[in-house]
Structures are given as structure tokens and as C-alpha cells.
Coordinates of C-alpha atoms in Angstrom, one line a residue:
Chain A
K24 CA 0.0 0.0 0.0
A25 CA 1.6 3.3 -1.1
G26 CA 2.1 6.0 1.5
V27 CA 1.3 9.6 1.3
T28 CA 3.1 11.3 -1.6
Q29 CA 4.1 14.9 -1.7
T30 CA 5.5 16.7 -4.7
P31 CA 7.8 18.3 -5.2
R32 CA 10.2 17.4 -2.4
Y33 CA 12.2 20.5 -2.6
L34 CA 11.4 23.9 -4.0
I35 CA 13.2 27.2 -4.2
K36 CA 11.2 30.3 -5.1
T37 CA 11.7 34.0 -5.1
R38 CA 9.9 36.5 -2.9
G39 CA 6.7 37.6 -4.5
Q40 CA 6.2 34.4 -6.5
Q41 CA 3.5 31.9 -5.9
V42 CA 3.8 28.1 -5.4
T43 CA 1.6 25.1 -5.6
L44 CA 2.3 22.0 -3.5
S45 CA 0.6 18.6 -4.1
C46 CA -0.4 15.8 -1.8
S47 CA -1.7 12.4 -2.8
P48 CA -3.2 10.6 0.2
I49 CA -3.2 6.9 0.9
S50 CA -5.7 5.1 -1.3
G51 CA -9.2 5.1 0.3
H52 CA -8.4 8.0 2.6
R53 CA -10.7 11.0 2.2
S54 CA -9.2 13.5 4.7
V55 CA -6.1 15.5 4.0
S56 CA -4.6 18.0 6.5
W57 CA -1.8 20.4 5.8
Y58 CA 0.8 21.6 8.3
Q59 CA 3.7 24.0 8.2
Q60 CA 6.8 23.0 10.2
T61 CA 9.5 25.4 11.2
P62 CA 12.3 25.0 13.8
G63 CA 10.9 25.8 17.2
Q64 CA 7.3 26.2 16.1
G65 CA 6.4 22.6 15.8
L66 CA 3.5 21.7 13.4
Q67 CA 1.3 24.6 12.6
F68 CA -2.1 23.6 11.3
L69 CA -3.1 25.2 7.9
F70 CA -6.3 23.5 6.8
E71 CA -8.1 20.2 6.5
Y72 CA -10.1 18.9 3.6
F73 CA -12.6 16.1 3.5
S74 CA -14.5 15.0 0.3
E75 CA -13.5 18.2 -1.5
T76 CA -14.7 20.5 1.4
Q77 CA -12.6 22.5 3.7
R78 CA -13.6 21.4 7.2
N79 CA -11.1 23.4 9.3
K80 CA -8.8 26.3 8.8
G81 CA -5.8 27.5 10.8
N82 CA -4.7 31.0 11.5
F83 CA -2.8 31.7 8.4
P84 CA -3.2 34.7 6.0
G85 CA -5.4 34.4 3.0
R86 CA -2.3 34.0 0.8
F87 CA -2.4 30.3 1.9
S88 CA -5.2 28.4 0.2
G89 CA -6.0 24.8 -0.7
R90 CA -8.3 22.5 -2.5
Q91 CA -9.1 18.9 -2.7
F92 CA -10.1 17.0 -5.8
S93 CA -12.6 14.2 -6.3
N94 CA -9.8 11.6 -6.1
S95 CA -8.9 13.1 -2.7
R96 CA -5.6 14.5 -4.0
S97 CA -5.0 17.9 -2.5
E98 CA -3.1 21.0 -3.5
M99 CA -1.9 23.9 -1.4
N100 CA -1.2 27.3 -2.9
V101 CA 0.8 30.1 -1.4
S102 CA 0.7 33.4 -3.3
T103 CA 3.0 36.4 -2.9
L104 CA 5.7 34.4 -1.2
E105 CA 7.5 36.0 1.8
L106 CA 10.8 35.0 3.3
G107 CA 9.0 33.8 6.4
D108 CA 7.1 31.2 4.3
S109 CA 10.3 29.1 4.1
A110 CA 9.4 25.9 5.9
L111 CA 8.7 22.2 5.5
Y112 CA 5.1 21.7 4.5
L113 CA 3.6 18.4 5.5
C114 CA 0.3 16.8 4.6
A115 CA -1.4 14.0 6.5
S116 CA -4.1 11.7 5.3
S117 CA -6.6 9.8 7.3
F118 CA -9.5 7.5 6.5
G119 CA -12.3 9.1 8.5
S120 CA -14.0 12.4 8.1
Q121 CA -12.9 13.2 11.6
N122 CA -9.2 13.5 11.8
V123 CA -9.4 13.6 15.6
D124 CA -9.9 10.0 16.4
T125 CA -8.1 8.2 13.6
E126 CA -4.5 7.7 12.9
A127 CA -3.0 10.2 10.4
F128 CA -0.3 9.3 8.0
F129 CA 2.2 12.0 7.1
G130 CA 4.0 12.5 3.9
Q131 CA 7.7 13.3 3.6
G132 CA 6.9 16.9 3.1
T133 CA 7.9 19.6 0.6
R134 CA 10.8 21.8 1.7
L135 CA 10.1 25.3 0.4
T136 CA 12.8 27.9 0.5
V137 CA 12.0 31.5 -0.4
V138 CA 14.9 33.7 -1.4
Chain B
Q3 CA -4.5 27.3 21.1
Q4 CA -1.2 25.3 21.0
P5 CA -0.7 22.8 23.8
V6 CA 2.3 23.1 26.1
Q7 CA 4.8 20.3 26.2
S8 CA 7.5 19.6 28.8
P9 CA 10.3 19.1 28.9
Q10 CA 11.6 20.9 25.8
A11 CA 14.4 18.4 25.5
V12 CA 15.7 15.4 27.4
I13 CA 18.8 13.2 27.1
L14 CA 18.6 9.6 28.3
R15 CA 21.0 6.7 28.5
E16 CA 19.8 3.4 27.1
G17 CA 17.5 1.6 29.5
E18 CA 16.4 4.8 31.4
D19 CA 12.8 5.9 31.5
A20 CA 11.2 9.2 30.5
V21 CA 7.9 11.0 30.8
I22 CA 6.8 13.7 28.3
N23 CA 3.9 15.9 29.4
C24 CA 1.3 17.8 27.3
S25 CA -1.2 20.2 28.7
S26 CA -3.9 22.4 27.4
S27 CA -5.9 25.4 28.8
K28 CA -9.0 24.1 27.1
A29 CA -11.2 21.1 27.7
L30 CA -10.1 18.3 25.4
Y31 CA -11.8 15.6 23.4
S32 CA -8.6 13.8 22.3
V33 CA -4.8 13.8 22.6
H34 CA -2.5 12.5 19.9
W35 CA 1.1 11.5 20.1
Y36 CA 3.5 11.4 17.2
R37 CA 7.3 10.8 16.9
Q38 CA 9.4 12.4 14.2
K39 CA 12.9 11.3 13.6
H40 CA 15.4 13.7 11.9
G41 CA 14.6 14.1 8.3
E42 CA 11.6 11.8 8.4
A43 CA 7.8 12.3 8.5
P44 CA 6.0 12.2 11.9
V45 CA 4.8 8.7 12.8
F46 CA 1.7 7.9 14.8
L47 CA 2.1 6.6 18.3
M48 CA -1.2 6.8 20.2
I49 CA -4.6 8.5 20.4
L50 CA -6.3 9.0 23.8
L51 CA -9.9 9.9 23.7
K52 CA -12.2 11.4 26.3
G53 CA -13.9 8.6 28.1
G54 CA -10.8 6.5 28.4
E55 CA -10.4 4.8 24.9
Q56 CA -6.9 4.5 23.7
K57 CA -5.6 3.4 20.3
G58 CA -2.0 2.9 19.7
H59 CA 1.1 0.8 19.5
E60 CA 1.5 -1.9 22.2
K61 CA 4.9 -0.8 23.5
I62 CA 3.8 2.8 24.1
S63 CA 1.8 3.8 27.1
A64 CA 0.2 7.1 27.9
S65 CA -2.3 8.6 30.2
F66 CA -5.0 11.3 29.7
N67 CA -6.4 13.3 32.7
E68 CA -9.5 14.9 31.3
K69 CA -10.1 17.1 34.3
K70 CA -6.6 18.5 34.3
Q71 CA -6.5 18.6 30.5
Q72 CA -3.2 16.9 30.6
S73 CA -1.6 13.8 29.0
S74 CA 1.7 12.1 29.6
L75 CA 3.6 9.7 27.4
Y76 CA 5.7 7.1 29.2
L77 CA 8.8 5.7 27.6
T78 CA 10.3 2.9 29.6
A79 CA 13.6 1.1 29.1
S80 CA 14.5 3.5 26.4
Q81 CA 16.3 2.3 23.3
L82 CA 18.4 4.2 20.8
S83 CA 15.5 4.0 18.3
Y84 CA 13.4 6.1 20.7
S85 CA 15.4 9.2 19.7
G86 CA 13.4 11.9 17.9
T87 CA 11.0 14.7 18.5
Y88 CA 7.7 13.9 20.2
F89 CA 4.7 15.9 19.4
C90 CA 1.4 16.0 21.2
G91 CA -1.7 17.2 19.4
T92 CA -5.0 18.1 20.9
A93 CA -8.6 18.6 19.7
K94 CA -11.4 20.2 21.6
T95 CA -14.2 18.3 20.0
S96 CA -14.7 15.3 17.7
Y97 CA -14.9 17.5 14.6
D98 CA -12.1 19.9 15.6
K99 CA -8.7 20.3 14.0
V100 CA -5.7 18.7 15.7
I101 CA -3.3 21.4 17.0
F102 CA 0.2 20.2 17.8
G103 CA 2.6 21.4 20.5
P104 CA 6.1 22.6 19.8
G105 CA 7.6 19.2 20.4
T106 CA 10.0 17.5 22.9
S107 CA 13.4 16.5 21.7
L108 CA 14.5 13.2 23.1
S109 CA 18.0 11.8 22.6
V110 CA 19.0 8.3 23.8
I111 CA 22.7 7.7 24.1
P112 CA 24.6 4.4 24.6

């Protein structure tokens, strides 16, 4: 059974540009959550999607957006990149609609560097 | 609101025990524990639910005090493979998002 796949693994962008990250969940999983990880900040919640609907949203500016497709694959978009957006972006998939009482499987992440 | 974890970092010798604590200022529905090794994705360890249900790996034990909004992860007879950063995540309701703490760095040395 394939795990959670995130592409690309590494990305270097210039300040002001936009970027799209992709996450393919485990087959059969319908919930995808996105997290931003930076040293000392742990895992900051961005948003959660289930069956193409955003169920929860974290405290990030509107420059961060996402969507989920009918095959459960999810994309995250960051517009007008800032230096502070440099981070590891992780997505996690789970089977249930409620992420809170099921095991989540994390992908390897996309390392975004903004220069 | 992000849960608080303590200690921030701990160094153990093989065979020693450790306890990692997680606390929240809000009433909790569930507590989640994950371990992340350097350069790898976080891996699920355990979920503790309000009411006493637990789901997780056999060799990991944890407690959840609902009244105090606290959880503790117990690592006994530590092995080198236990090294990593341990994150606790909390959710206020069954449909809420999981918010993770800043992590506890655990290093096990020979």
C-alpha cells in the first residue's frame, strides 16, 4: 500500500512568486490536512479537507489556500511568497472524516525555500 | 491554542525511563502523540480519547487526565531507536482540528 506522496520534495522560489504543492493521500483516505513546520514552532495547522470540502482552517493569512479533488488529492497554494514562508510543508491523510480519532499518516513533506 | 509540552528536551541513557507531558488550557476531546525522527515524517504513536479509549502501539503507554486537560507519554527502558522529537496534538471536539505542540526532543545515548 503506497504511502502519502508529496511533490515536489524541494522547491526554491523568489519572494513575491506563488507556489503550488501537491499531496496524494493513501488510497481510500478521504481526509487531508496540511501543516507548516519550522524550527521551534512545531507543526502549525493550515487546513483540513474532506470530500473536497474545507472542514477546518488554521490562523494563516489568505495567501495560503488549498483545495481537494474528487480523487482526494489535495493541493496547497501560497501566493506572494515571503521569506517567512520558508518551511517544511507536511500533509497528512486519514480514513475518517474526523481527523481527531483516527491515525493520520504523514508524507515526507515539501521543503520550500523562499529567497 | 497550542498545547504546552514539557520538557523541551531530554537526554537519556539506554535503559532509562522518561515522561513527556502535554497540557492544554481548554477542555479536550482527544490527545494525539507522534514521533518524528530527523529528516523523516512524523509517525503515529497513540490517540487517547475522552472517556478512556486508547488506540496505539502496544509498546507505548500514555495517560489522559480529562479534568486537568493533561496527557503524559511514558517511555520505559529506552532504546536508541526512541530518539526523535515527540509531538502531542490536541482537539477540543470530535470534529475539531488537531493542534500540535512545539515538540519535545528526546535523545537516547549508549
